[in-house]
Amino acid sequence: MPLLTTVIGSYPKPDNLKTPDWFKMSNDLYVPTMYSEFCRSVSTDELENEVKLAMEKVIGEQIEDGIDIITDGEVRRENYVFHICRHLQGFNMDDPILKTYRNGALTARLPRITGKIDSKTDVNWAAEEWKSAQDMSRVPVKYTIPGPMTVIGSTHNEYYADVKELSSDLVKVINKQIIGLFKAGCRQIQLDEPVMVRNPDIAMDYGIDHASRCFEGVGLGVTKTVHLCCGYPLYLDQEGYEKADRKIYFQLAEKLDNSCFDAISLEDAHQHNDLSLLQLFKKSTIVFGAIKIADSRIETMEEIRDRLQEALRHIPADRLIVSPDCGLAHLPHDVMRQKVTNMVRAAKSLP
């Protein structure tokens, strides 16, 4: 059997979709109020029709390119974190604060946490979004949702004296959405937690445990993935961006492997790992980043294949899935399609 392929989350938004986009603007210029104002300027039905047209295009391209486990491209989201914030009580999206975050790598205007975190309604919006995408696809659609550490690391807390309590409240609302996804039939669910690699002490203390609790009550047959890349840059081909230290993966590996997750998603293309890392995962499948998502150079099929062959010396083929390092939305559409095509060709040529 050839190696399976997947994508991590975001995809370049089709031109028909006019929503403000964190990726197109560079996140140091993006302000959450832009999306709020846009949503007030169009009808809900009009926006949903545009989103569905965009999803059809994105899903169709992924299937055409041979991806085995796709996403909806996160096309309805302004970015991968703010979307969930808009569905929860306690977040102020209309008066963001300028903040430096990600260990000093980024400065941007972030939502403020000004009250207790809770669900706004009993509606399971994640399940509705997933079903809308899965109805368009003949291959499995993976749903992605940010984890507690990453939501906290992408916002500004003004309410909670105890950050661990904030994390616990986020676990409750995220778990509610994940349970809804499971009940709706979603069998590929990914928790995005790149901030674990930025703050390994918190991850080891309670972050990994809280991420695991997000999946409590999920039954058999669901692939539970946690994604830990080393960070998005501000823009395509940015030089000198301060990524998280890839050696942190070694620190987190054993605890991640012994958690509830079936698959651990790691970056390797932008920053090659010491591949002995893979041997630390005794049970987990590794979703292996094989193409760069913020570099316009197109990797050849041969160089991707060579790196995958190196990885296969450290982990069995049935526990290796091939993916981009992270979401694809930074890339020009034509560059992205060629990168993904070469990745799929390399994966299908192995083991």
mmCIF file of C-alpha atoms in Angstrom:
data_model
loop_
_atom_site.group_PDB
_atom_site.id
_atom_site.type_symbol
_atom_site.label_atom_id
_atom_site.label_comp_id
_atom_site.label_asym_id
_atom_site.label_seq_id
_atom_site.Cartn_x
_atom_site.Cartn_y
_atom_site.Cartn_z
ATOM 1 C CA MET A 1 0.000 0.000 0.000
ATOM 2 C CA PRO A 2 1.332 3.484 -0.838
ATOM 3 C CA LEU A 3 1.693 6.077 1.908
ATOM 4 C CA LEU A 4 -1.484 7.949 2.792
ATOM 5 C CA THR A 5 -1.665 11.707 2.259
ATOM 6 C CA THR A 6 -3.531 14.499 3.996
ATOM 7 C CA VAL A 7 -3.518 18.278 4.338
ATOM 8 C CA ILE A 8 -3.365 20.185 7.617
ATOM 9 C CA GLY A 9 -6.111 22.769 7.288
ATOM 10 C CA SER A 10 -6.122 26.011 5.325
ATOM 11 C CA TYR A 11 -6.123 26.397 1.537
ATOM 12 C CA PRO A 12 -5.843 29.533 -0.628
ATOM 13 C CA LYS A 13 -9.313 31.073 -0.723
ATOM 14 C CA PRO A 14 -10.915 31.111 -4.198
ATOM 15 C CA ASP A 15 -11.408 34.539 -5.763
ATOM 16 C CA ASN A 16 -15.204 34.410 -5.431
ATOM 17 C CA LEU A 17 -14.878 34.569 -1.650
ATOM 18 C CA LYS A 18 -14.466 38.198 -0.625
ATOM 19 C CA THR A 19 -14.154 37.690 3.132
ATOM 20 C CA PRO A 20 -11.219 39.427 4.839
ATOM 21 C CA ASP A 21 -8.332 36.981 5.045
ATOM 22 C CA TRP A 22 -5.536 36.958 7.638
ATOM 23 C CA PHE A 23 -3.235 35.202 5.152
ATOM 24 C CA LYS A 24 -3.717 37.629 2.269
ATOM 25 C CA MET A 25 -3.163 40.692 4.443
ATOM 26 C CA SER A 26 -0.276 39.444 6.620
ATOM 27 C CA ASN A 27 -1.346 38.963 10.214
ATOM 28 C CA ASP A 28 0.500 42.040 11.499
ATOM 29 C CA LEU A 29 -1.949 44.201 9.522
ATOM 30 C CA TYR A 30 -5.105 42.153 10.013
ATOM 31 C CA VAL A 31 -7.685 43.426 12.517
ATOM 32 C CA PRO A 32 -10.558 41.155 13.678
ATOM 33 C CA THR A 33 -13.044 44.002 13.259
ATOM 34 C CA MET A 34 -12.564 43.744 9.484
ATOM 35 C CA TYR A 35 -14.332 40.398 9.453
ATOM 36 C CA SER A 36 -17.053 41.625 11.816
ATOM 37 C CA GLU A 37 -17.772 44.611 9.563
ATOM 38 C CA PHE A 38 -17.766 42.451 6.447
ATOM 39 C CA CYS A 39 -20.294 40.026 7.956
ATOM 40 C CA ARG A 40 -22.579 42.927 8.808
ATOM 41 C CA SER A 41 -22.389 44.163 5.218
ATOM 42 C CA VAL A 42 -23.684 40.971 3.558
ATOM 43 C CA SER A 43 -26.646 38.722 4.185
ATOM 44 C CA THR A 44 -26.090 35.388 5.902
ATOM 45 C CA ASP A 45 -27.508 33.517 2.905
ATOM 46 C CA GLU A 46 -25.284 35.394 0.455
ATOM 47 C CA LEU A 47 -22.163 34.660 2.497
ATOM 48 C CA GLU A 48 -23.071 30.979 2.934
ATOM 49 C CA ASN A 49 -23.597 30.595 -0.826
ATOM 50 C CA GLU A 50 -20.157 32.094 -1.480
ATOM 51 C CA VAL A 51 -18.602 29.799 1.121
ATOM 52 C CA LYS A 52 -20.212 26.717 -0.428
ATOM 53 C CA LEU A 53 -18.987 27.649 -3.901
ATOM 54 C CA ALA A 54 -15.499 28.100 -2.502
ATOM 55 C CA MET A 55 -15.662 24.768 -0.654
ATOM 56 C CA GLU A 56 -16.775 22.940 -3.795
ATOM 57 C CA LYS A 57 -13.734 24.272 -5.646
ATOM 58 C CA VAL A 58 -11.286 23.543 -2.823
ATOM 59 C CA ILE A 59 -12.644 20.055 -2.172
ATOM 60 C CA GLY A 60 -12.706 19.222 -5.862
ATOM 61 C CA GLU A 61 -9.076 20.255 -6.297
ATOM 62 C CA GLN A 62 -7.869 18.223 -3.347
ATOM 63 C CA ILE A 63 -9.639 15.112 -4.636
ATOM 64 C CA GLU A 64 -8.292 15.744 -8.138
ATOM 65 C CA ASP A 65 -4.768 16.034 -6.717
ATOM 66 C CA GLY A 66 -5.117 12.657 -5.013
ATOM 67 C CA ILE A 67 -5.236 13.686 -1.339
ATOM 68 C CA ASP A 68 -6.642 10.797 0.718
ATOM 69 C CA ILE A 69 -7.907 12.806 3.721
ATOM 70 C CA ILE A 70 -8.935 16.353 2.842
ATOM 71 C CA THR A 71 -10.271 19.414 4.672
ATOM 72 C CA ASP A 72 -12.772 22.091 3.700
ATOM 73 C CA GLY A 73 -9.784 24.419 3.283
ATOM 74 C CA GLU A 74 -11.012 26.420 6.292
ATOM 75 C CA VAL A 75 -12.448 28.783 3.696
ATOM 76 C CA ARG A 76 -15.155 30.139 6.008
ATOM 77 C CA ARG A 77 -12.532 31.181 8.575
ATOM 78 C CA GLU A 78 -10.626 34.467 8.687
ATOM 79 C CA ASN A 79 -7.852 32.473 10.360
ATOM 80 C CA TYR A 80 -7.654 29.185 12.193
ATOM 81 C CA VAL A 81 -8.124 30.611 15.722
ATOM 82 C CA PHE A 82 -10.443 33.615 15.551
ATOM 83 C CA HIS A 83 -13.233 31.497 14.031
ATOM 84 C CA ILE A 84 -13.839 29.586 17.267
ATOM 85 C CA CYS A 85 -13.544 32.764 19.331
ATOM 86 C CA ARG A 86 -16.527 34.242 17.467
ATOM 87 C CA HIS A 87 -18.666 31.281 18.547
ATOM 88 C CA LEU A 88 -17.902 31.662 22.253
ATOM 89 C CA GLN A 89 -18.922 33.966 25.062
ATOM 90 C CA GLY A 90 -16.100 35.808 26.773
ATOM 91 C CA PHE A 91 -14.238 37.042 23.692
ATOM 92 C CA ASN A 92 -14.272 40.697 22.652
ATOM 93 C CA MET A 93 -13.653 40.738 18.887
ATOM 94 C CA ASP A 94 -14.582 44.393 18.357
ATOM 95 C CA ASP A 95 -11.915 46.038 20.499
ATOM 96 C CA PRO A 96 -8.702 44.047 19.840
ATOM 97 C CA ILE A 97 -5.400 44.803 21.495
ATOM 98 C CA LEU A 98 -1.964 45.119 19.892
ATOM 99 C CA LYS A 99 0.163 42.359 21.364
ATOM 100 C CA THR A 100 3.492 40.648 20.751
ATOM 101 C CA TYR A 101 3.139 36.875 20.985
ATOM 102 C CA ARG A 102 4.616 33.510 19.865
ATOM 103 C CA ASN A 103 7.746 34.136 21.960
ATOM 104 C CA GLY A 104 8.223 37.552 20.379
ATOM 105 C CA ALA A 105 7.985 36.316 16.777
ATOM 106 C CA LEU A 106 4.764 38.186 15.941
ATOM 107 C CA THR A 107 2.946 41.404 16.776
ATOM 108 C CA ALA A 108 -0.732 41.687 15.838
ATOM 109 C CA ARG A 109 -4.140 42.878 17.013
ATOM 110 C CA LEU A 110 -5.719 40.061 18.981
ATOM 111 C CA PRO A 111 -9.164 39.416 20.497
ATOM 112 C CA ARG A 112 -9.462 40.102 24.215
ATOM 113 C CA ILE A 113 -10.841 37.659 26.786
ATOM 114 C CA THR A 114 -13.081 39.834 28.940
ATOM 115 C CA GLY A 115 -15.458 37.295 30.495
ATOM 116 C CA LYS A 116 -15.938 33.643 31.359
ATOM 117 C CA ILE A 117 -15.574 31.343 28.348
ATOM 118 C CA ASP A 118 -18.697 29.408 27.428
ATOM 119 C CA SER A 119 -20.748 28.389 24.405
ATOM 120 C CA LYS A 120 -23.037 31.079 23.008
ATOM 121 C CA THR A 121 -25.708 28.566 21.988
ATOM 122 C CA ASP A 122 -26.414 24.833 22.039
ATOM 123 C CA VAL A 123 -25.852 24.652 18.277
ATOM 124 C CA ASN A 124 -23.014 22.364 17.227
ATOM 125 C CA TRP A 125 -21.610 24.648 14.550
ATOM 126 C CA ALA A 126 -18.530 22.467 13.963
ATOM 127 C CA ALA A 127 -20.670 19.460 13.060
ATOM 128 C CA GLU A 128 -22.772 21.582 10.710
ATOM 129 C CA GLU A 129 -19.659 22.891 8.964
ATOM 130 C CA TRP A 130 -18.180 19.402 8.650
ATOM 131 C CA LYS A 131 -21.386 17.883 7.267
ATOM 132 C CA SER A 132 -21.664 20.652 4.686
ATOM 133 C CA ALA A 133 -18.162 19.781 3.448
ATOM 134 C CA GLN A 134 -18.496 16.000 3.698
ATOM 135 C CA ASP A 135 -21.690 16.104 1.624
ATOM 136 C CA MET A 136 -19.548 17.490 -1.215
ATOM 137 C CA SER A 137 -16.828 14.850 -0.963
ATOM 138 C CA ARG A 138 -16.406 11.161 -1.779
ATOM 139 C CA VAL A 139 -13.260 10.986 0.397
ATOM 140 C CA PRO A 140 -13.046 11.619 4.161
ATOM 141 C CA VAL A 141 -13.108 15.250 5.278
ATOM 142 C CA LYS A 142 -11.058 16.034 8.368
ATOM 143 C CA TYR A 143 -12.318 18.742 10.695
ATOM 144 C CA THR A 144 -9.729 20.958 12.360
ATOM 145 C CA ILE A 145 -10.187 22.939 15.568
ATOM 146 C CA PRO A 146 -7.644 24.890 17.643
ATOM 147 C CA GLY A 147 -6.740 23.547 21.074
ATOM 148 C CA PRO A 148 -6.742 25.409 24.401
ATOM 149 C CA MET A 149 -3.056 26.384 24.456
ATOM 150 C CA THR A 150 -3.231 27.796 20.946
ATOM 151 C CA VAL A 151 -6.423 29.775 21.591
ATOM 152 C CA ILE A 152 -4.851 31.235 24.741
ATOM 153 C CA GLY A 153 -1.602 31.967 22.879
ATOM 154 C CA SER A 154 -3.468 33.793 20.086
ATOM 155 C CA THR A 155 -5.624 36.064 22.259
ATOM 156 C CA HIS A 156 -5.216 38.453 25.213
ATOM 157 C CA ASN A 157 -6.521 37.341 28.604
ATOM 158 C CA GLU A 158 -7.891 40.107 30.828
ATOM 159 C CA TYR A 159 -10.354 38.053 32.858
ATOM 160 C CA TYR A 160 -8.821 34.886 34.289
ATOM 161 C CA ALA A 161 -6.362 35.124 37.173
ATOM 162 C CA ASP A 162 -5.525 31.453 36.671
ATOM 163 C CA VAL A 163 -4.590 30.509 33.086
ATOM 164 C CA LYS A 164 -5.093 26.832 33.894
ATOM 165 C CA GLU A 165 -8.739 27.615 34.729
ATOM 166 C CA LEU A 166 -9.036 29.416 31.384
ATOM 167 C CA SER A 167 -7.630 26.343 29.667
ATOM 168 C CA SER A 168 -10.120 24.095 31.507
ATOM 169 C CA ASP A 169 -13.043 26.249 30.358
ATOM 170 C CA LEU A 170 -11.780 26.055 26.779
ATOM 171 C CA VAL A 171 -11.531 22.265 27.081
ATOM 172 C CA LYS A 172 -15.244 22.139 27.941
ATOM 173 C CA VAL A 173 -16.401 24.140 24.928
ATOM 174 C CA ILE A 174 -14.007 22.430 22.498
ATOM 175 C CA ASN A 175 -15.027 19.002 23.787
ATOM 176 C CA LYS A 176 -18.680 19.883 23.198
ATOM 177 C CA GLN A 177 -17.934 20.606 19.534
ATOM 178 C CA ILE A 178 -15.800 17.476 19.123
ATOM 179 C CA ILE A 179 -18.510 15.270 20.646
ATOM 180 C CA GLY A 180 -20.937 16.831 18.172
ATOM 181 C CA LEU A 181 -18.582 16.036 15.310
ATOM 182 C CA PHE A 182 -18.341 12.404 16.439
ATOM 183 C CA LYS A 183 -22.116 12.059 16.722
ATOM 184 C CA ALA A 184 -22.536 13.600 13.261
ATOM 185 C CA GLY A 185 -20.254 10.943 11.755
ATOM 186 C CA CYS A 186 -16.920 12.763 11.457
ATOM 187 C CA ARG A 187 -14.106 10.226 11.741
ATOM 188 C CA GLN A 188 -11.089 12.495 11.224
ATOM 189 C CA ILE A 189 -10.689 15.218 13.868
ATOM 190 C CA GLN A 190 -7.561 17.324 14.315
ATOM 191 C CA LEU A 191 -6.730 19.540 17.275
ATOM 192 C CA ASP A 192 -4.301 22.312 16.303
ATOM 193 C CA GLU A 193 -1.784 22.937 19.108
ATOM 194 C CA PRO A 194 1.377 24.548 17.691
ATOM 195 C CA VAL A 195 1.748 26.638 20.850
ATOM 196 C CA MET A 196 2.812 23.459 22.671
ATOM 197 C CA VAL A 197 6.141 23.730 20.855
ATOM 198 C CA ARG A 198 6.466 27.362 21.953
ATOM 199 C CA ASN A 199 5.677 26.607 25.603
ATOM 200 C CA PRO A 200 6.826 23.064 26.366
ATOM 201 C CA ASP A 201 6.781 23.520 30.145
ATOM 202 C CA ILE A 202 3.052 24.297 30.075
ATOM 203 C CA ALA A 203 2.487 21.481 27.568
ATOM 204 C CA MET A 204 4.157 18.993 29.891
ATOM 205 C CA ASP A 205 2.460 20.376 33.005
ATOM 206 C CA TYR A 206 -1.150 20.364 31.781
ATOM 207 C CA GLY A 207 -1.345 21.315 28.082
ATOM 208 C CA ILE A 208 -1.127 17.793 26.660
ATOM 209 C CA ASP A 209 -3.552 16.509 29.315
ATOM 210 C CA HIS A 210 -6.036 19.271 28.484
ATOM 211 C CA ALA A 211 -5.685 18.567 24.764
ATOM 212 C CA SER A 212 -6.466 14.914 25.454
ATOM 213 C CA ARG A 213 -9.529 15.895 27.483
ATOM 214 C CA CYS A 214 -10.898 17.680 24.437
ATOM 215 C CA PHE A 215 -11.557 14.194 23.017
ATOM 216 C CA GLU A 216 -13.259 12.703 26.096
ATOM 217 C CA GLY A 217 -16.387 10.784 25.106
ATOM 218 C CA VAL A 218 -15.285 10.182 21.518
ATOM 219 C CA GLY A 219 -15.878 6.559 20.615
ATOM 220 C CA LEU A 220 -14.020 4.057 18.492
ATOM 221 C CA GLY A 221 -13.380 4.590 14.817
ATOM 222 C CA VAL A 222 -12.257 8.225 15.051
ATOM 223 C CA THR A 223 -8.701 9.212 14.181
ATOM 224 C CA LYS A 224 -7.723 11.792 16.788
ATOM 225 C CA THR A 225 -4.855 13.946 15.532
ATOM 226 C CA VAL A 226 -2.917 16.704 17.267
ATOM 227 C CA HIS A 227 -0.983 19.108 15.034
ATOM 228 C CA LEU A 228 2.222 20.746 16.284
ATOM 229 C CA CYS A 229 4.017 22.770 13.637
ATOM 230 C CA CYS A 230 6.697 25.332 14.523
ATOM 231 C CA GLY A 231 4.805 28.415 13.388
ATOM 232 C CA TYR A 232 3.520 30.496 10.465
ATOM 233 C CA PRO A 233 5.640 33.426 9.260
ATOM 234 C CA LEU A 234 4.103 36.810 8.551
ATOM 235 C CA TYR A 235 4.235 36.381 4.799
ATOM 236 C CA LEU A 236 5.461 34.168 1.977
ATOM 237 C CA ASP A 237 9.249 33.778 1.675
ATOM 238 C CA GLN A 238 9.912 35.722 4.878
ATOM 239 C CA GLU A 239 13.525 35.356 5.994
ATOM 240 C CA GLY A 240 14.584 35.293 9.627
ATOM 241 C CA TYR A 241 11.183 34.389 11.075
ATOM 242 C CA GLU A 242 11.649 32.946 14.568
ATOM 243 C CA LYS A 243 10.153 29.482 14.508
ATOM 244 C CA ALA A 244 9.728 27.298 17.570
ATOM 245 C CA ASP A 245 12.726 25.113 18.386
ATOM 246 C CA ARG A 246 12.231 21.765 16.634
ATOM 247 C CA LYS A 247 14.234 20.038 19.371
ATOM 248 C CA ILE A 248 11.203 20.559 21.626
ATOM 249 C CA TYR A 249 9.593 17.647 19.768
ATOM 250 C CA PHE A 250 12.002 15.329 21.599
ATOM 251 C CA GLN A 251 10.859 16.759 24.937
ATOM 252 C CA LEU A 252 7.169 16.234 24.172
ATOM 253 C CA ALA A 253 7.347 12.934 22.263
ATOM 254 C CA GLU A 254 6.888 10.361 25.030
ATOM 255 C CA LYS A 255 3.968 12.136 26.687
ATOM 256 C CA LEU A 256 2.258 12.722 23.338
ATOM 257 C CA ASP A 257 2.754 9.084 22.379
ATOM 258 C CA ASN A 258 1.134 7.944 25.629
ATOM 259 C CA SER A 259 -1.826 10.317 25.328
ATOM 260 C CA CYS A 260 -5.174 9.654 23.655
ATOM 261 C CA PHE A 261 -4.033 10.767 20.208
ATOM 262 C CA ASP A 262 -3.849 8.350 17.306
ATOM 263 C CA ALA A 263 -1.709 10.644 15.163
ATOM 264 C CA ILE A 264 0.864 13.353 15.869
ATOM 265 C CA SER A 265 1.385 15.942 13.123
ATOM 266 C CA LEU A 266 4.946 17.332 12.943
ATOM 267 C CA GLU A 267 6.758 19.871 10.769
ATOM 268 C CA ASP A 268 9.815 18.616 8.882
ATOM 269 C CA ALA A 269 10.091 20.484 5.565
ATOM 270 C CA HIS A 270 10.905 24.001 6.767
ATOM 271 C CA GLN A 271 13.147 22.610 9.502
ATOM 272 C CA HIS A 272 14.493 19.088 9.036
ATOM 273 C CA ASN A 273 14.336 17.054 12.232
ATOM 274 C CA ASP A 274 16.821 14.552 13.531
ATOM 275 C CA LEU A 275 14.783 11.597 12.301
ATOM 276 C CA SER A 276 15.653 9.490 15.315
ATOM 277 C CA LEU A 277 12.751 11.511 16.756
ATOM 278 C CA LEU A 278 10.346 9.191 14.944
ATOM 279 C CA GLN A 279 11.619 6.199 16.908
ATOM 280 C CA LEU A 280 10.336 7.787 20.131
ATOM 281 C CA PHE A 281 6.771 7.275 18.930
ATOM 282 C CA LYS A 282 6.030 3.639 19.718
ATOM 283 C CA LYS A 283 2.289 3.692 19.036
ATOM 284 C CA SER A 284 1.304 6.909 17.292
ATOM 285 C CA THR A 285 1.037 7.475 13.582
ATOM 286 C CA ILE A 286 3.161 10.425 12.444
ATOM 287 C CA VAL A 287 1.700 12.974 10.031
ATOM 288 C CA PHE A 288 4.953 14.086 8.448
ATOM 289 C CA GLY A 289 5.407 17.582 7.005
ATOM 290 C CA ALA A 290 6.958 17.042 3.587
ATOM 291 C CA ILE A 291 6.488 20.367 1.771
ATOM 292 C CA LYS A 292 7.096 23.947 2.882
ATOM 293 C CA ILE A 293 4.017 26.106 3.224
ATOM 294 C CA ALA A 294 5.664 29.546 3.292
ATOM 295 C CA ASP A 295 8.342 29.110 0.612
ATOM 296 C CA SER A 296 7.531 29.656 -3.046
ATOM 297 C CA ARG A 297 10.192 27.211 -4.256
ATOM 298 C CA ILE A 298 8.497 24.069 -5.507
ATOM 299 C CA GLU A 299 10.015 20.887 -4.090
ATOM 300 C CA THR A 300 10.594 18.175 -6.675
ATOM 301 C CA MET A 301 8.954 14.804 -6.350
ATOM 302 C CA GLU A 302 12.408 13.244 -6.056
ATOM 303 C CA GLU A 303 13.564 15.359 -3.106
ATOM 304 C CA ILE A 304 10.291 14.749 -1.259
ATOM 305 C CA ARG A 305 10.598 11.028 -1.944
ATOM 306 C CA ASP A 306 14.195 10.964 -0.706
ATOM 307 C CA ARG A 307 13.218 12.558 2.603
ATOM 308 C CA LEU A 308 10.301 10.159 3.034
ATOM 309 C CA GLN A 309 12.610 7.226 2.421
ATOM 310 C CA GLU A 310 14.873 8.526 5.185
ATOM 311 C CA ALA A 311 11.864 8.755 7.510
ATOM 312 C CA LEU A 312 10.854 5.179 6.694
ATOM 313 C CA ARG A 313 14.147 3.975 8.153
ATOM 314 C CA HIS A 314 12.813 5.101 11.538
ATOM 315 C CA ILE A 315 9.075 4.336 11.434
ATOM 316 C CA PRO A 316 6.931 1.690 9.694
ATOM 317 C CA ALA A 317 5.063 2.739 6.569
ATOM 318 C CA ASP A 318 1.700 1.950 8.177
ATOM 319 C CA ARG A 319 2.408 4.659 10.778
ATOM 320 C CA LEU A 320 3.490 7.416 8.381
ATOM 321 C CA ILE A 321 1.097 9.836 6.664
ATOM 322 C CA VAL A 322 2.448 12.506 4.313
ATOM 323 C CA SER A 323 1.289 16.122 4.546
ATOM 324 C CA PRO A 324 2.415 19.727 4.150
ATOM 325 C CA ASP A 325 4.087 21.271 7.215
ATOM 326 C CA CYS A 326 0.945 23.273 7.997
ATOM 327 C CA GLY A 327 -1.908 25.028 6.193
ATOM 328 C CA LEU A 328 -1.442 26.031 2.563
ATOM 329 C CA ALA A 329 -3.102 29.445 2.497
ATOM 330 C CA HIS A 330 0.126 31.467 2.270
ATOM 331 C CA LEU A 331 0.971 29.960 -1.120
ATOM 332 C CA PRO A 332 -0.013 31.275 -4.561
ATOM 333 C CA HIS A 333 -2.587 28.899 -6.000
ATOM 334 C CA ASP A 334 -0.492 27.583 -8.890
ATOM 335 C CA VAL A 335 2.553 27.043 -6.671
ATOM 336 C CA MET A 336 0.435 25.274 -4.074
ATOM 337 C CA ARG A 337 -1.091 22.891 -6.638
ATOM 338 C CA GLN A 338 2.322 21.871 -7.973
ATOM 339 C CA LYS A 339 3.745 21.352 -4.492
ATOM 340 C CA VAL A 340 0.788 19.170 -3.500
ATOM 341 C CA THR A 341 0.940 17.206 -6.759
ATOM 342 C CA ASN A 342 4.624 16.440 -6.215
ATOM 343 C CA MET A 343 3.951 15.467 -2.594
ATOM 344 C CA VAL A 344 1.211 13.041 -3.607
ATOM 345 C CA ARG A 345 3.337 11.537 -6.375
ATOM 346 C CA ALA A 346 6.198 10.979 -3.916
ATOM 347 C CA ALA A 347 3.902 9.404 -1.324
ATOM 348 C CA LYS A 348 2.224 7.111 -3.830
ATOM 349 C CA SER A 349 5.608 5.849 -5.029
ATOM 350 C CA LEU A 350 6.398 4.472 -1.551
ATOM 351 C CA PRO A 351 7.093 2.347 0.387
#
